[in-house]
Structures are given as structure tokens and as C-alpha cells.
PDB file of C-alpha atoms in Angstrom:
ATOM      1  CA  MET A   1      37.586 -18.416  55.686  1.00 52.00           C
ATOM      2  CA  ASN A   2      34.768 -20.859  56.486  1.00 55.00           C
ATOM      3  CA  THR A   3      32.855 -21.159  53.206  1.00 54.00           C
ATOM      4  CA  ALA A   4      30.306 -23.486  54.797  1.00 53.00           C
ATOM      5  CA  HIS A   5      29.023 -20.637  57.001  1.00 55.00           C
ATOM      6  CA  SER A   6      29.370 -17.854  54.411  1.00 55.00           C
ATOM      7  CA  PHE A   7      27.418 -19.618  51.633  1.00 50.00           C
ATOM      8  CA  PRO A   8      24.002 -19.548  53.423  1.00 56.00           C
ATOM      9  CA  LEU A   9      24.592 -15.860  54.198  1.00 53.00           C
ATOM     10  CA  VAL A  10      25.158 -15.119  50.503  1.00 46.00           C
ATOM     11  CA  VAL A  11      22.003 -17.046  49.603  1.00 47.00           C
ATOM     12  CA  LYS A  12      19.969 -15.021  52.093  1.00 55.00           C
ATOM     13  CA  ARG A  13      21.257 -11.787  50.605  1.00 59.00           C
ATOM     14  CA  LEU A  14      20.593 -12.789  46.995  1.00 56.00           C
ATOM     15  CA  PRO A  15      17.207 -10.944  46.816  1.00 60.00           C
ATOM     16  CA  ILE A  16      18.857  -7.741  48.051  1.00 63.00           C
ATOM     17  CA  ILE A  17      21.725  -8.146  45.571  1.00 62.00           C
ATOM     18  CA  PHE A  18      19.232  -8.822  42.764  1.00 62.00           C
ATOM     19  CA  VAL A  19      17.184  -5.705  43.582  1.00 59.00           C
ATOM     20  CA  LEU A  20      20.291  -3.507  43.721  1.00 63.00           C
ATOM     21  CA  ALA A  21      21.572  -4.882  40.400  1.00 64.00           C
ATOM     22  CA  LEU A  22      18.170  -4.389  38.776  1.00 58.00           C
ATOM     23  CA  THR A  23      18.027  -0.814  40.095  1.00 57.00           C
ATOM     24  CA  LEU A  24      21.411  -0.046  38.542  1.00 60.00           C
ATOM     25  CA  LEU A  25      20.433  -1.603  35.225  1.00 60.00           C
ATOM     26  CA  LEU A  26      17.131   0.277  35.018  1.00 56.00           C
ATOM     27  CA  GLN A  27      18.254   3.649  36.362  1.00 55.00           C
ATOM     28  CA  GLY A  28      18.099   5.104  32.839  1.00 54.00           C
ATOM     29  CA  CYS A  29      14.559   3.824  32.245  1.00 57.00           C
ATOM     30  CA  GLY A  30      12.664   6.211  34.525  1.00 55.00           C
ATOM     31  CA  LEU A  31       9.381   7.575  33.198  1.00 53.00           C
ATOM     32  CA  SER A  32      10.602  11.109  33.885  1.00 52.00           C
ATOM     33  CA  ASP A  33      13.192  10.585  31.117  1.00 64.00           C
ATOM     34  CA  ALA A  34      10.608   9.427  28.550  1.00 81.00           C
ATOM     35  CA  PRO A  35      10.101  12.311  26.065  1.00 86.00           C
ATOM     36  CA  VAL A  36       6.966  10.693  24.621  1.00 83.00           C
ATOM     37  CA  LEU A  37       5.266  10.958  28.031  1.00 87.00           C
ATOM     38  CA  PHE A  38       6.643  14.419  28.805  1.00 90.00           C
ATOM     39  CA  PRO A  39       6.512  16.294  25.459  1.00 92.00           C
ATOM     40  CA  LYS A  40       8.044  19.716  24.907  1.00 93.00           C
ATOM     41  CA  GLY A  41       5.936  20.817  21.951  1.00 93.00           C
ATOM     42  CA  PRO A  42       2.267  20.997  20.860  1.00 94.00           C
ATOM     43  CA  ILE A  43       2.588  18.257  18.227  1.00 94.00           C
ATOM     44  CA  ALA A  44       4.134  15.743  20.632  1.00 94.00           C
ATOM     45  CA  LEU A  45       1.559  16.736  23.277  1.00 94.00           C
ATOM     46  CA  ALA A  46      -1.352  16.034  20.911  1.00 93.00           C
ATOM     47  CA  GLU A  47       0.212  12.688  19.967  1.00 93.00           C
ATOM     48  CA  ARG A  48       0.652  11.761  23.633  1.00 93.00           C
ATOM     49  CA  ASP A  49      -2.967  12.658  24.435  1.00 93.00           C
ATOM     50  CA  LEU A  50      -4.126  10.492  21.537  1.00 92.00           C
ATOM     51  CA  LEU A  51      -1.988   7.625  22.865  1.00 91.00           C
ATOM     52  CA  PHE A  52      -3.454   7.985  26.354  1.00 92.00           C
ATOM     53  CA  THR A  53      -7.018   8.177  25.006  1.00 92.00           C
ATOM     54  CA  ALA A  54      -6.508   5.018  22.921  1.00 91.00           C
ATOM     55  CA  PHE A  55      -4.990   3.227  25.922  1.00 92.00           C
ATOM     56  CA  LEU A  56      -7.907   4.119  28.210  1.00 92.00           C
ATOM     57  CA  LEU A  57     -10.460   3.043  25.615  1.00 91.00           C
ATOM     58  CA  MET A  58      -8.764  -0.331  25.209  1.00 90.00           C
ATOM     59  CA  MET A  59      -8.736  -0.792  28.982  1.00 92.00           C
ATOM     60  CA  ILE A  60     -12.549  -0.966  28.788  1.00 90.00           C
ATOM     61  CA  VAL A  61     -12.042  -4.455  27.352  1.00 88.00           C
ATOM     62  CA  ALA A  62      -8.693  -5.388  28.897  1.00 91.00           C
ATOM     63  CA  ILE A  63      -9.501  -4.750  32.574  1.00 93.00           C
ATOM     64  CA  PRO A  64     -12.807  -6.733  32.677  1.00 90.00           C
ATOM     65  CA  ALA A  65     -11.136  -9.565  30.737  1.00 90.00           C
ATOM     66  CA  ILE A  66      -8.287  -9.778  33.266  1.00 94.00           C
ATOM     67  CA  VAL A  67     -10.619  -9.508  36.276  1.00 95.00           C
ATOM     68  CA  LEU A  68     -13.018 -12.147  34.919  1.00 91.00           C
ATOM     69  CA  THR A  69     -10.137 -14.495  34.098  1.00 93.00           C
ATOM     70  CA  LEU A  70      -8.887 -14.322  37.687  1.00 94.00           C
ATOM     71  CA  PHE A  71     -12.445 -14.688  38.999  1.00 90.00           C
ATOM     72  CA  PHE A  72     -13.128 -17.799  36.905  1.00 86.00           C
ATOM     73  CA  VAL A  73      -9.808 -19.366  37.942  1.00 87.00           C
ATOM     74  CA  TRP A  74     -10.740 -18.861  41.580  1.00 87.00           C
ATOM     75  CA  ARG A  75     -14.443 -19.777  41.332  1.00 84.00           C
ATOM     76  CA  TYR A  76     -13.945 -22.945  39.269  1.00 82.00           C
ATOM     77  CA  ARG A  77     -10.799 -24.121  41.019  1.00 83.00           C
ATOM     78  CA  SER A  78     -10.386 -27.737  41.963  1.00 80.00           C
ATOM     79  CA  GLY A  79     -12.259 -28.588  45.143  1.00 78.00           C
ATOM     80  CA  SER A  80     -14.730 -25.709  44.985  1.00 76.00           C
ATOM     81  CA  ASP A  81     -18.313 -26.726  45.695  1.00 77.00           C
ATOM     82  CA  LYS A  82     -19.878 -23.314  45.005  1.00 75.00           C
ATOM     83  CA  ALA A  83     -19.571 -23.296  41.209  1.00 75.00           C
ATOM     84  CA  ALA A  84     -22.600 -24.638  39.385  1.00 76.00           C
ATOM     85  CA  TYR A  85     -21.981 -27.415  36.860  1.00 74.00           C
ATOM     86  CA  THR A  86     -24.085 -26.747  33.719  1.00 75.00           C
ATOM     87  CA  PRO A  87     -22.768 -28.870  30.826  1.00 73.00           C
ATOM     88  CA  ASP A  88     -25.872 -28.220  28.700  1.00 77.00           C
ATOM     89  CA  TRP A  89     -25.568 -24.420  28.911  1.00 73.00           C
ATOM     90  CA  GLU A  90     -26.274 -22.623  25.625  1.00 77.00           C
ATOM     91  CA  GLY A  91     -25.316 -19.202  24.273  1.00 78.00           C
ATOM     92  CA  SER A  92     -26.712 -16.039  25.807  1.00 81.00           C
ATOM     93  CA  TRP A  93     -27.741 -13.159  23.570  1.00 85.00           C
ATOM     94  CA  LYS A  94     -26.935 -10.757  26.408  1.00 85.00           C
ATOM     95  CA  ILE A  95     -23.350 -11.995  26.661  1.00 83.00           C
ATOM     96  CA  GLU A  96     -22.988 -12.118  22.870  1.00 87.00           C
ATOM     97  CA  THR A  97     -24.218  -8.523  22.634  1.00 89.00           C
ATOM     98  CA  VAL A  98     -21.625  -7.312  25.148  1.00 86.00           C
ATOM     99  CA  VAL A  99     -18.807  -9.400  23.629  1.00 85.00           C
ATOM    100  CA  TRP A 100     -19.414  -8.028  20.120  1.00 90.00           C
ATOM    101  CA  PHE A 101     -20.894  -4.583  20.687  1.00 91.00           C
ATOM    102  CA  VAL A 102     -18.336  -3.174  23.125  1.00 89.00           C
ATOM    103  CA  PRO A 103     -15.222  -3.984  21.016  1.00 89.00           C
ATOM    104  CA  ALA A 104     -17.016  -2.785  17.863  1.00 92.00           C
ATOM    105  CA  ALA A 105     -17.900   0.509  19.557  1.00 92.00           C
ATOM    106  CA  ILE A 106     -14.299   0.954  20.703  1.00 91.00           C
ATOM    107  CA  ILE A 107     -13.000   0.325  17.177  1.00 92.00           C
ATOM    108  CA  ILE A 108     -15.413   2.906  15.759  1.00 94.00           C
ATOM    109  CA  VAL A 109     -14.399   5.516  18.354  1.00 93.00           C
ATOM    110  CA  LEU A 110     -10.672   4.799  17.865  1.00 92.00           C
ATOM    111  CA  GLY A 111     -11.040   4.929  14.093  1.00 93.00           C
ATOM    112  CA  THR A 112     -12.773   8.301  14.301  1.00 94.00           C
ATOM    113  CA  LEU A 113     -10.111   9.711  16.644  1.00 92.00           C
ATOM    114  CA  VAL A 114      -7.251   8.473  14.473  1.00 91.00           C
ATOM    115  CA  TRP A 115      -8.889   9.806  11.293  1.00 93.00           C
ATOM    116  CA  GLN A 116      -9.311  13.244  12.855  1.00 93.00           C
ATOM    117  CA  ALA A 117      -5.794  13.263  14.339  1.00 91.00           C
ATOM    118  CA  THR A 118      -4.268  12.132  11.044  1.00 89.00           C
ATOM    119  CA  HIS A 119      -5.521  15.293   9.354  1.00 92.00           C
ATOM    120  CA  LYS A 120      -4.930  17.561  12.335  1.00 92.00           C
ATOM    121  CA  LEU A 121      -1.348  16.347  12.861  1.00 91.00           C
ATOM    122  CA  ASP A 122      -0.374  16.041   9.204  1.00 93.00           C
ATOM    123  CA  PRO A 123       3.457  16.410   9.284  1.00 94.00           C
ATOM    124  CA  TYR A 124       3.332  18.460   6.054  1.00 94.00           C
ATOM    125  CA  LYS A 125       0.895  20.957   7.568  1.00 92.00           C
ATOM    126  CA  GLU A 126       2.388  24.309   8.560  1.00 91.00           C
ATOM    127  CA  LEU A 127       1.849  25.256  12.191  1.00 91.00           C
ATOM    128  CA  ALA A 128      -0.079  28.405  13.001  1.00 89.00           C
ATOM    129  CA  SER A 129       2.151  31.080  14.488  1.00 90.00           C
ATOM    130  CA  ASP A 130       2.694  34.824  14.437  1.00 92.00           C
ATOM    131  CA  LYS A 131       6.392  34.154  13.791  1.00 93.00           C
ATOM    132  CA  PRO A 132       7.869  33.159  10.402  1.00 95.00           C
ATOM    133  CA  VAL A 133       8.717  29.512   9.754  1.00 96.00           C
ATOM    134  CA  PHE A 134      12.358  28.502  10.156  1.00 97.00           C
ATOM    135  CA  ASN A 135      13.337  26.158   7.312  1.00 97.00           C
ATOM    136  CA  VAL A 136      15.948  23.422   7.597  1.00 98.00           C
ATOM    137  CA  GLN A 137      16.936  20.695   5.138  1.00 98.00           C
ATOM    138  CA  ALA A 138      17.942  17.321   6.631  1.00 98.00           C
ATOM    139  CA  ILE A 139      19.921  14.702   4.720  1.00 98.00           C
ATOM    140  CA  ALA A 140      20.439  11.189   6.081  1.00 97.00           C
ATOM    141  CA  LEU A 141      23.905   9.736   5.501  1.00 97.00           C
ATOM    142  CA  ASP A 142      25.823   6.676   6.765  1.00 95.00           C
ATOM    143  CA  TRP A 143      25.650   7.090   9.793  1.00 95.00           C
ATOM    144  CA  LYS A 144      25.013  10.739  10.510  1.00 97.00           C
ATOM    145  CA  TRP A 145      22.623  13.596   9.831  1.00 98.00           C
ATOM    146  CA  LEU A 146      23.500  16.632   7.724  1.00 98.00           C
ATOM    147  CA  PHE A 147      21.453  19.790   8.307  1.00 98.00           C
ATOM    148  CA  LEU A 148      21.399  22.680   5.836  1.00 98.00           C
ATOM    149  CA  TYR A 149      20.101  26.126   6.822  1.00 98.00           C
ATOM    150  CA  PRO A 150      19.017  27.964   3.634  1.00 97.00           C
ATOM    151  CA  GLU A 151      18.134  31.095   5.608  1.00 96.00           C
ATOM    152  CA  LEU A 152      21.634  31.290   7.100  1.00 97.00           C
ATOM    153  CA  GLY A 153      23.696  29.670   4.352  1.00 96.00           C
ATOM    154  CA  VAL A 154      25.427  27.346   6.853  1.00 98.00           C
ATOM    155  CA  ALA A 155      25.398  23.610   7.580  1.00 98.00           C
ATOM    156  CA  SER A 156      25.947  21.313  10.549  1.00 98.00           C
ATOM    157  CA  VAL A 157      26.466  17.607  11.110  1.00 98.00           C
ATOM    158  CA  ASN A 158      24.752  15.792  13.981  1.00 97.00           C
ATOM    159  CA  GLU A 159      23.379  18.984  15.507  1.00 98.00           C
ATOM    160  CA  LEU A 160      20.140  20.770  14.696  1.00 98.00           C
ATOM    161  CA  ALA A 161      19.726  24.328  15.996  1.00 98.00           C
ATOM    162  CA  PHE A 162      16.663  26.523  15.574  1.00 97.00           C
ATOM    163  CA  PRO A 163      14.895  29.467  17.279  1.00 96.00           C
ATOM    164  CA  ALA A 164      12.583  28.236  20.029  1.00 95.00           C
ATOM    165  CA  ASP A 165       9.888  30.825  19.274  1.00 87.00           C
ATOM    166  CA  ARG A 166       9.505  29.965  15.560  1.00 95.00           C
ATOM    167  CA  PRO A 167       7.857  26.943  13.913  1.00 96.00           C
ATOM    168  CA  LEU A 168      10.424  24.520  12.508  1.00 97.00           C
ATOM    169  CA  SER A 169       9.883  23.063   9.020  1.00 97.00           C
ATOM    170  CA  ILE A 170      12.298  20.264   8.040  1.00 98.00           C
ATOM    171  CA  GLU A 171      12.661  19.043   4.451  1.00 97.00           C
ATOM    172  CA  ILE A 172      14.007  15.505   4.600  1.00 98.00           C
ATOM    173  CA  THR A 173      15.733  13.182   2.144  1.00 97.00           C
ATOM    174  CA  SER A 174      18.388  10.464   2.179  1.00 97.00           C
ATOM    175  CA  ASP A 175      21.624   9.987   0.283  1.00 96.00           C
ATOM    176  CA  THR A 176      21.832   6.376   1.361  1.00 95.00           C
ATOM    177  CA  VAL A 177      19.348   3.668   2.410  1.00 95.00           C
ATOM    178  CA  MET A 178      15.986   4.478   4.005  1.00 96.00           C
ATOM    179  CA  ASN A 179      16.216   6.292   7.348  1.00 97.00           C
ATOM    180  CA  SER A 180      13.613   7.824   9.656  1.00 97.00           C
ATOM    181  CA  LEU A 181      14.023  11.128  11.481  1.00 97.00           C
ATOM    182  CA  MET A 182      12.444  11.547  14.896  1.00 96.00           C
ATOM    183  CA  ILE A 183      12.720  14.027  17.763  1.00 96.00           C
ATOM    184  CA  PRO A 184      10.429  12.305  20.325  1.00 95.00           C
ATOM    185  CA  ALA A 185      10.019  15.349  22.590  1.00 95.00           C
ATOM    186  CA  LEU A 186       8.692  17.436  19.687  1.00 96.00           C
ATOM    187  CA  GLY A 187       6.820  15.023  17.411  1.00 94.00           C
ATOM    188  CA  GLY A 188       6.647  11.734  15.562  1.00 90.00           C
ATOM    189  CA  GLN A 189       8.902  10.148  12.984  1.00 92.00           C
ATOM    190  CA  ILE A 190       8.924  10.539   9.216  1.00 95.00           C
ATOM    191  CA  TYR A 191      10.918   8.565   6.667  1.00 96.00           C
ATOM    192  CA  ALA A 192      13.902   9.781   4.676  1.00 97.00           C
ATOM    193  CA  MET A 193      14.196   8.041   1.287  1.00 96.00           C
ATOM    194  CA  ALA A 194      16.732   8.465  -1.490  1.00 95.00           C
ATOM    195  CA  GLY A 195      15.386  10.527  -4.362  1.00 93.00           C
ATOM    196  CA  MET A 196      12.283  11.530  -2.409  1.00 95.00           C
ATOM    197  CA  ARG A 197      11.386  14.550  -0.283  1.00 96.00           C
ATOM    198  CA  SER A 198       9.382  14.358   2.927  1.00 97.00           C
ATOM    199  CA  GLU A 199       8.567  17.082   5.438  1.00 97.00           C
ATOM    200  CA  LEU A 200       8.115  17.486   9.169  1.00 97.00           C
ATOM    201  CA  ASN A 201       6.722  20.558  10.940  1.00 97.00           C
ATOM    202  CA  LEU A 202       7.457  20.972  14.643  1.00 96.00           C
ATOM    203  CA  LEU A 203       7.378  23.585  17.389  1.00 95.00           C
ATOM    204  CA  ALA A 204       9.123  23.774  20.770  1.00 95.00           C
ATOM    205  CA  ASP A 205       7.292  25.245  23.742  1.00 92.00           C
ATOM    206  CA  GLU A 206      10.453  26.768  25.152  1.00 93.00           C
ATOM    207  CA  PRO A 207      14.250  26.637  24.790  1.00 96.00           C
ATOM    208  CA  GLY A 208      15.762  23.247  25.464  1.00 95.00           C
ATOM    209  CA  VAL A 209      17.943  20.424  24.156  1.00 96.00           C
ATOM    210  CA  PHE A 210      16.179  17.338  22.790  1.00 96.00           C
ATOM    211  CA  MET A 211      17.538  14.069  21.435  1.00 96.00           C
ATOM    212  CA  GLY A 212      16.856  13.153  17.822  1.00 96.00           C
ATOM    213  CA  ARG A 213      17.816  10.026  15.953  1.00 95.00           C
ATOM    214  CA  ASN A 214      17.302   7.655  13.069  1.00 96.00           C
ATOM    215  CA  THR A 215      14.621   5.137  14.069  1.00 94.00           C
ATOM    216  CA  MET A 216      15.039   2.926  10.975  1.00 94.00           C
ATOM    217  CA  PHE A 217      17.796   0.308  11.129  1.00 94.00           C
ATOM    218  CA  SER A 218      20.349   1.241   8.489  1.00 93.00           C
ATOM    219  CA  GLY A 219      23.447  -0.824   9.120  1.00 92.00           C
ATOM    220  CA  ASP A 220      26.478  -1.100  11.390  1.00 92.00           C
ATOM    221  CA  GLY A 221      26.533   2.484  12.670  1.00 94.00           C
ATOM    222  CA  PHE A 222      22.791   2.747  13.317  1.00 95.00           C
ATOM    223  CA  ALA A 223      23.127   2.788  17.129  1.00 94.00           C
ATOM    224  CA  ASP A 224      25.276   5.934  17.008  1.00 94.00           C
ATOM    225  CA  GLN A 225      23.183   7.837  14.463  1.00 96.00           C
ATOM    226  CA  HIS A 226      21.674  10.408  16.797  1.00 95.00           C
ATOM    227  CA  PHE A 227      21.886  14.158  17.223  1.00 97.00           C
ATOM    228  CA  LYS A 228      20.948  16.988  19.570  1.00 96.00           C
ATOM    229  CA  ALA A 229      18.121  19.304  18.554  1.00 97.00           C
ATOM    230  CA  ARG A 230      18.708  22.674  20.218  1.00 97.00           C
ATOM    231  CA  ALA A 231      15.747  25.035  20.556  1.00 97.00           C
ATOM    232  CA  LEU A 232      17.519  28.286  21.374  1.00 97.00           C
ATOM    233  CA  SER A 233      16.472  31.677  22.605  1.00 96.00           C
ATOM    234  CA  GLU A 234      16.960  34.580  20.209  1.00 94.00           C
ATOM    235  CA  GLU A 235      20.205  35.606  21.883  1.00 96.00           C
ATOM    236  CA  ASP A 236      21.607  32.053  22.019  1.00 97.00           C
ATOM    237  CA  PHE A 237      20.625  31.358  18.427  1.00 97.00           C
ATOM    238  CA  THR A 238      22.430  34.503  17.268  1.00 96.00           C
ATOM    239  CA  SER A 239      25.536  33.326  19.141  1.00 97.00           C
ATOM    240  CA  TRP A 240      25.255  29.871  17.567  1.00 97.00           C
ATOM    241  CA  LYS A 241      24.897  31.393  14.096  1.00 97.00           C
ATOM    242  CA  ASP A 242      27.927  33.644  14.604  1.00 97.00           C
ATOM    243  CA  LYS A 243      29.969  30.675  15.812  1.00 97.00           C
ATOM    244  CA  VAL A 244      29.132  28.623  12.705  1.00 97.00           C
ATOM    245  CA  LEU A 245      29.732  31.546  10.339  1.00 97.00           C
ATOM    246  CA  ALA A 246      33.185  31.952  11.861  1.00 96.00           C
ATOM    247  CA  GLU A 247      34.179  28.406  10.843  1.00 95.00           C
ATOM    248  CA  THR A 248      36.689  28.088   8.026  1.00 94.00           C
ATOM    249  CA  ALA A 249      35.292  24.782   6.706  1.00 96.00           C
ATOM    250  CA  LYS A 250      33.009  25.049   3.670  1.00 97.00           C
ATOM    251  CA  LEU A 251      30.759  22.281   2.388  1.00 97.00           C
ATOM    252  CA  ASP A 252      31.590  22.348  -1.318  1.00 95.00           C
ATOM    253  CA  ALA A 253      31.074  19.395  -3.658  1.00 94.00           C
ATOM    254  CA  GLU A 254      34.433  17.759  -2.887  1.00 95.00           C
ATOM    255  CA  THR A 255      33.922  18.129   0.869  1.00 96.00           C
ATOM    256  CA  TYR A 256      30.428  16.663   0.579  1.00 96.00           C
ATOM    257  CA  LEU A 257      31.775  13.585  -1.223  1.00 95.00           C
ATOM    258  CA  GLU A 258      34.166  13.030   1.701  1.00 95.00           C
ATOM    259  CA  LEU A 259      31.358  13.560   4.209  1.00 96.00           C
ATOM    260  CA  HIS A 260      29.202  11.090   2.293  1.00 95.00           C
ATOM    261  CA  LYS A 261      31.592   8.254   3.108  1.00 95.00           C
ATOM    262  CA  GLN A 262      30.534   5.927   5.899  1.00 95.00           C
ATOM    263  CA  SER A 263      31.521   6.956   9.427  1.00 95.00           C
ATOM    264  CA  VAL A 264      30.363   5.920  12.894  1.00 95.00           C
ATOM    265  CA  ALA A 265      29.768   8.328  15.813  1.00 93.00           C
ATOM    266  CA  ASN A 266      30.654  11.300  13.640  1.00 94.00           C
ATOM    267  CA  PRO A 267      31.460  14.375  15.793  1.00 95.00           C
ATOM    268  CA  VAL A 268      29.430  17.568  15.531  1.00 97.00           C
ATOM    269  CA  THR A 269      30.812  19.562  12.600  1.00 97.00           C
ATOM    270  CA  TYR A 270      30.006  23.047  11.302  1.00 98.00           C
ATOM    271  CA  TYR A 271      30.334  24.541   7.815  1.00 98.00           C
ATOM    272  CA  SER A 272      30.139  28.276   7.198  1.00 97.00           C
ATOM    273  CA  SER A 273      28.687  27.698   3.708  1.00 96.00           C
ATOM    274  CA  PHE A 274      27.430  24.876   1.500  1.00 96.00           C
ATOM    275  CA  GLU A 275      27.145  24.109  -2.212  1.00 95.00           C
ATOM    276  CA  ASN A 276      24.347  25.934  -4.013  1.00 93.00           C
ATOM    277  CA  ASP A 277      21.151  23.852  -4.274  1.00 93.00           C
ATOM    278  CA  LEU A 278      22.838  20.920  -2.513  1.00 95.00           C
ATOM    279  CA  PHE A 279      19.520  19.462  -1.351  1.00 96.00           C
ATOM    280  CA  LYS A 280      18.090  19.562  -4.884  1.00 94.00           C
ATOM    281  CA  LEU A 281      21.256  18.054  -6.353  1.00 93.00           C
ATOM    282  CA  ILE A 282      21.041  15.119  -3.937  1.00 94.00           C
ATOM    283  CA  LEU A 283      17.441  14.540  -5.001  1.00 93.00           C
ATOM    284  CA  ARG A 284      18.497  14.778  -8.646  1.00 90.00           C
ATOM    285  CA  LYS A 285      21.192  12.140  -8.123  1.00 90.00           C
ATOM    286  CA  TYR A 286      18.489   9.470  -7.886  1.00 90.00           C
ATOM    287  CA  ALA A 287      16.300  10.795 -10.699  1.00 85.00           C
ATOM    288  CA  PRO A 288      16.309   8.957 -14.070  1.00 79.00           C
ATOM    289  CA  ILE A 289      18.044  11.917 -15.714  1.00 70.00           C
ATOM    290  CA  VAL A 290      21.462  11.896 -17.357  1.00 67.00           C
ATOM    291  CA  GLY A 291      23.429  15.180 -17.809  1.00 65.00           C
ATOM    292  CA  PRO A 292      24.304  17.622 -19.105  1.00 81.00           C
ATOM    293  CA  TYR A 293      25.121  19.050 -15.707  1.00 82.00           C
ATOM    294  CA  GLU A 294      24.998  22.772 -15.099  1.00 81.00           C
ATOM    295  CA  SER A 295      28.302  22.783 -13.222  1.00 86.00           C
ATOM    296  CA  LYS A 296      31.246  20.640 -12.215  1.00 88.00           C
ATOM    297  CA  ALA A 297      29.879  20.537  -8.665  1.00 88.00           C
ATOM    298  CA  ALA A 298      26.534  19.208  -9.905  1.00 87.00           C
ATOM    299  CA  GLU A 299      28.298  16.477 -11.871  1.00 88.00           C
ATOM    300  CA  LEU A 300      30.432  15.466  -8.880  1.00 89.00           C
ATOM    301  CA  ILE A 301      27.454  15.241  -6.535  1.00 88.00           C
ATOM    302  CA  CYS A 302      25.031  13.594  -8.961  1.00 85.00           C
ATOM    303  CA  ARG A 303      27.545  10.997 -10.093  1.00 80.00           C
ATOM    304  CA  GLY A 304      29.010  10.484  -6.651  1.00 68.00           C
ATOM    305  CA  ALA A 305      26.921   7.357  -6.019  1.00 47.00           C
ATOM    306  CA  ALA A 306      28.145   5.668  -9.196  1.00 45.00           C
TER     307      ALA A 306
END
């Protein structure tokens, strides 16, 4: 093979090769796959609209600044004889007014919008609905999520299922370092901290499967600490519930201590029952309270971190 003739051909095709490689690398980065831009619930939609509004307001400053920068580079380029040379030029109150007033007005408007949205989108605020709230308790572990369903008496690992037509209220805590729970298609993030309880209220517009994850770096298995949030129709949710209730595994105190151990990319697991008041016992573990414990299970769970 004549490499002398083939090398220029390869060089000529480098731009095409580069474009193809870049296309392959970025094929998972399409805007259509961005849940923040294409929300599936009213909370995420309100947050997206606020983001867009803030972006457009900031463009009032950014676009003129970019345009004027390019204009000045062109007008005062080397060799141009059209630009006036005025070394003794002094400040202009008109320019100063625009430079200070416009950004100040934008800050005031943005501050007002954020203040209003902060109260309107309070994650602890129950969502208005003619359907009852569906309560779930979420516990962050290394490196997985445990979900308890008090209404059903069952539990799941790395899968959150709920009726699509009912508001979802998630009580959140951590039995390890600080984590942060987020389902981008449905709403923003909220932190999970050991010994503390936080809350997140969400609603799905329709049935669907959404990705949720920990957005707070928490160690080696952080990259694999994600789960699927399934908003199910009434029929599908009943089927899911029956499937979990048919499981033989039960999340008692001993099983929880095993689950608490570190694991990476933990598979989806179901438990047909869980220890009474498990969520409260995990909170109690980090409270400055020493026994007596009301049961052997409470002692095992509360002293499990020792």
C-alpha cells in the first residue's frame, strides 16, 4: 500500500471523521431527552418556566453586551479611519444611567419572581387535588434508595412506584452521609440528611417512567445511585402492588442491617413487609437518646451504626 498517497486522503477526511465521532459521542445529549426542558408534572413545569423567564431577562444585558463588544472590535480595529479618537472623553450620565439602572431593574424583577416562586413551589406544600395524597418514605443508603409504602405495608429498593392520578408526598432521610433526591421530570431536588426529615411533594401529569437519582456526591458508588420512578395507572399500580405483596422477602431489622451495608448498582428488590416504624427508628438512631429500646428490633436498628 502506498502510504504517501493515502495520508493526504486521510487528512482531507479528518473533518468528516471528527463530525461523525462527535455525533456518536453526543447522541445521548439531545434536548428532547432533557427532562428539565420537557417536564412531566406541574411542579417541574413551573420551575422550567421560571428558568426560562430568568434566562430571557438576563439576555436583556447579555445580548447588547455581546453585540457591542463585536461592534467595538470591528469599528476600532487597526487601520480603521472612521472611528473618532477622543482621548479627553469624560463620563456620560446617559450611559451611566443605562449601565446601572437596567441591571438593577433586572435584579429587582428576578428577586420578586424568585421570592414568589419560593413560596408557591415550597417542596413541603401539599398539592391541590381531588385525590388523596400517596405517601412514601425514602431512605438514602450507600449507594441505593430504599422506599417504604406505609399505605401498602411494602418496601422497594431502587424503584419508586405510585399512582399517576394522585399527588405524591415523599418523606426523606438518610442512614448514611448527606444525599439529595431528585426526579428531574417531576420537580427539583431536596437533601436527605441523617437524623433529619425533609419532604418533597410532586405530581405526574400522566403515567410514565422517570429517572431519579442522588445528586449529591456520596462516595464510590455515587454514579450508580439512581432509580426509576414509575407513575402508574390504577390498573398497573394494582398489579405492581400485588406483585410486591407476593414476594417472600420481608424487611425486618436483621434484613435491614444487611441492606444497610455498602453496595454498588444494587438491583431492584421488593419486600412484602417492613419493620414497624422503620423510618422513625432510623431518625432515632441519630438522636442524642440512649435506650431503653422498646423492642429488640429497635435496639438492632438504632445501634446498627455503632
